Amino acid sequence: MESSRGKLSAAGVLLLLLMTLLVVAAMQAVEARDCLTQSTRLPGHLCVRSDYCAIGCREEGKGYTGGRCRISPVPLDGILCYCVKPCPSTTTE
């Protein structure tokens, strides 16, 4: 009898853990995504520090919340500064 209660408790804990993981995954899917735009203020071909990039992007205005150094999708374009801001919402309520 004790063995079946122990198994039932373990199954309950596993079910609770699984439900928690599903809720966390769903919350992350709903969070706003970041949109990246190449900086017009720091257009050089070598972005060395993301913190400098972030400062430059915030000074550009346009609603940028920061910036990141990223490898350009264009071959041989180098590591560029991309400004970050929240993407516009695509849901209609």
PDB file of C-alpha atoms in Angstrom:
ATOM      1  CA  MET A   1       0.000   0.000   0.000  1.00  0.00           C
ATOM      2  CA  GLU A   2       2.839   2.374   0.880  1.00  0.00           C
ATOM      3  CA  SER A   3       4.512   1.630  -2.458  1.00  0.00           C
ATOM      4  CA  SER A   4       1.451   2.669  -4.457  1.00  0.00           C
ATOM      5  CA  ARG A   5       1.107   5.903  -2.428  1.00  0.00           C
ATOM      6  CA  GLY A   6       4.756   6.719  -3.087  1.00  0.00           C
ATOM      7  CA  LYS A   7       4.316   6.117  -6.795  1.00  0.00           C
ATOM      8  CA  LEU A   8       1.165   8.249  -6.805  1.00  0.00           C
ATOM      9  CA  SER A   9       2.997  11.082  -5.036  1.00  0.00           C
ATOM     10  CA  ALA A  10       5.897  10.877  -7.478  1.00  0.00           C
ATOM     11  CA  ALA A  11       3.488  10.932 -10.416  1.00  0.00           C
ATOM     12  CA  GLY A  12       1.753  13.983  -8.945  1.00  0.00           C
ATOM     13  CA  VAL A  13       5.049  15.823  -8.534  1.00  0.00           C
ATOM     14  CA  LEU A  14       6.062  14.988 -12.101  1.00  0.00           C
ATOM     15  CA  LEU A  15       2.686  16.177 -13.415  1.00  0.00           C
ATOM     16  CA  LEU A  16       3.007  19.442 -11.491  1.00  0.00           C
ATOM     17  CA  LEU A  17       6.543  19.949 -12.835  1.00  0.00           C
ATOM     18  CA  LEU A  18       5.401  19.286 -16.401  1.00  0.00           C
ATOM     19  CA  MET A  19       2.525  21.754 -16.066  1.00  0.00           C
ATOM     20  CA  THR A  20       4.908  24.404 -14.701  1.00  0.00           C
ATOM     21  CA  LEU A  21       7.292  23.914 -17.620  1.00  0.00           C
ATOM     22  CA  LEU A  22       4.428  24.237 -20.114  1.00  0.00           C
ATOM     23  CA  VAL A  23       3.241  27.488 -18.521  1.00  0.00           C
ATOM     24  CA  VAL A  24       6.764  28.962 -18.586  1.00  0.00           C
ATOM     25  CA  ALA A  25       7.209  27.990 -22.249  1.00  0.00           C
ATOM     26  CA  ALA A  26       3.865  29.561 -23.160  1.00  0.00           C
ATOM     27  CA  MET A  27       4.767  32.787 -21.336  1.00  0.00           C
ATOM     28  CA  GLN A  28       8.059  33.049 -23.216  1.00  0.00           C
ATOM     29  CA  ALA A  29       6.268  32.620 -26.542  1.00  0.00           C
ATOM     30  CA  VAL A  30       3.973  35.552 -25.710  1.00  0.00           C
ATOM     31  CA  GLU A  31       6.774  37.943 -24.691  1.00  0.00           C
ATOM     32  CA  ALA A  32       7.584  40.747 -27.114  1.00  0.00           C
ATOM     33  CA  ARG A  33      10.424  40.122 -29.509  1.00  0.00           C
ATOM     34  CA  ASP A  34      13.249  42.518 -30.294  1.00  0.00           C
ATOM     35  CA  CYS A  35      13.549  44.080 -33.740  1.00  0.00           C
ATOM     36  CA  LEU A  36      17.055  44.841 -34.984  1.00  0.00           C
ATOM     37  CA  THR A  37      17.983  47.655 -37.377  1.00  0.00           C
ATOM     38  CA  GLN A  38      21.498  48.489 -38.528  1.00  0.00           C
ATOM     39  CA  SER A  39      22.743  51.643 -36.841  1.00  0.00           C
ATOM     40  CA  THR A  40      22.954  54.763 -39.003  1.00  0.00           C
ATOM     41  CA  ARG A  41      25.107  56.516 -36.430  1.00  0.00           C
ATOM     42  CA  LEU A  42      27.699  53.732 -36.134  1.00  0.00           C
ATOM     43  CA  PRO A  43      27.837  52.320 -39.675  1.00  0.00           C
ATOM     44  CA  GLY A  44      31.450  51.089 -39.463  1.00  0.00           C
ATOM     45  CA  HIS A  45      32.483  47.578 -40.383  1.00  0.00           C
ATOM     46  CA  LEU A  46      33.798  46.583 -36.961  1.00  0.00           C
ATOM     47  CA  CYS A  47      31.588  46.711 -33.891  1.00  0.00           C
ATOM     48  CA  VAL A  48      33.826  45.774 -30.976  1.00  0.00           C
ATOM     49  CA  ARG A  49      31.696  46.348 -27.870  1.00  0.00           C
ATOM     50  CA  SER A  50      27.949  45.933 -27.600  1.00  0.00           C
ATOM     51  CA  ASP A  51      27.789  48.448 -24.738  1.00  0.00           C
ATOM     52  CA  TYR A  52      29.194  51.207 -26.999  1.00  0.00           C
ATOM     53  CA  CYS A  53      26.779  50.133 -29.707  1.00  0.00           C
ATOM     54  CA  ALA A  54      23.878  50.342 -27.224  1.00  0.00           C
ATOM     55  CA  ILE A  55      24.851  53.880 -26.179  1.00  0.00           C
ATOM     56  CA  GLY A  56      25.065  55.014 -29.804  1.00  0.00           C
ATOM     57  CA  CYS A  57      21.685  53.483 -30.609  1.00  0.00           C
ATOM     58  CA  ARG A  58      19.963  55.143 -27.645  1.00  0.00           C
ATOM     59  CA  GLU A  59      21.454  58.473 -28.761  1.00  0.00           C
ATOM     60  CA  GLU A  60      20.004  57.923 -32.259  1.00  0.00           C
ATOM     61  CA  GLY A  61      16.530  58.122 -30.769  1.00  0.00           C
ATOM     62  CA  LYS A  62      13.829  56.416 -32.828  1.00  0.00           C
ATOM     63  CA  GLY A  63      12.725  54.419 -29.773  1.00  0.00           C
ATOM     64  CA  TYR A  64      15.835  52.237 -29.602  1.00  0.00           C
ATOM     65  CA  THR A  65      16.328  50.621 -26.215  1.00  0.00           C
ATOM     66  CA  GLY A  66      19.865  49.408 -26.849  1.00  0.00           C
ATOM     67  CA  GLY A  67      22.170  47.826 -29.380  1.00  0.00           C
ATOM     68  CA  ARG A  68      24.230  44.717 -30.092  1.00  0.00           C
ATOM     69  CA  CYS A  69      27.248  43.819 -32.177  1.00  0.00           C
ATOM     70  CA  ARG A  70      26.219  41.171 -34.697  1.00  0.00           C
ATOM     71  CA  ILE A  71      27.731  39.510 -37.721  1.00  0.00           C
ATOM     72  CA  SER A  72      26.220  41.033 -40.837  1.00  0.00           C
ATOM     73  CA  PRO A  73      24.097  38.728 -43.014  1.00  0.00           C
ATOM     74  CA  VAL A  74      25.922  40.226 -46.016  1.00  0.00           C
ATOM     75  CA  PRO A  75      29.196  38.361 -46.666  1.00  0.00           C
ATOM     76  CA  LEU A  76      32.356  40.374 -45.955  1.00  0.00           C
ATOM     77  CA  ASP A  77      30.359  43.180 -44.308  1.00  0.00           C
ATOM     78  CA  GLY A  78      31.922  42.478 -40.919  1.00  0.00           C
ATOM     79  CA  ILE A  79      30.510  42.803 -37.427  1.00  0.00           C
ATOM     80  CA  LEU A  80      28.066  45.700 -37.334  1.00  0.00           C
ATOM     81  CA  CYS A  81      26.127  47.609 -34.700  1.00  0.00           C
ATOM     82  CA  TYR A  82      22.417  46.768 -34.742  1.00  0.00           C
ATOM     83  CA  CYS A  83      19.967  48.875 -32.762  1.00  0.00           C
ATOM     84  CA  VAL A  84      17.250  47.154 -30.721  1.00  0.00           C
ATOM     85  CA  LYS A  85      13.648  48.135 -30.060  1.00  0.00           C
ATOM     86  CA  PRO A  86      10.500  46.149 -29.317  1.00  0.00           C
ATOM     87  CA  CYS A  87       8.819  44.843 -32.452  1.00  0.00           C
ATOM     88  CA  PRO A  88       5.368  46.227 -33.173  1.00  0.00           C
ATOM     89  CA  SER A  89       2.583  43.964 -32.009  1.00  0.00           C
ATOM     90  CA  THR A  90       1.082  41.838 -34.768  1.00  0.00           C
ATOM     91  CA  THR A  91      -1.961  40.708 -32.807  1.00  0.00           C
ATOM     92  CA  THR A  92      -5.286  42.429 -33.238  1.00  0.00           C
ATOM     93  CA  GLU A  93      -7.618  42.407 -30.277  1.00  0.00           C
TER      94      GLU A  93
END
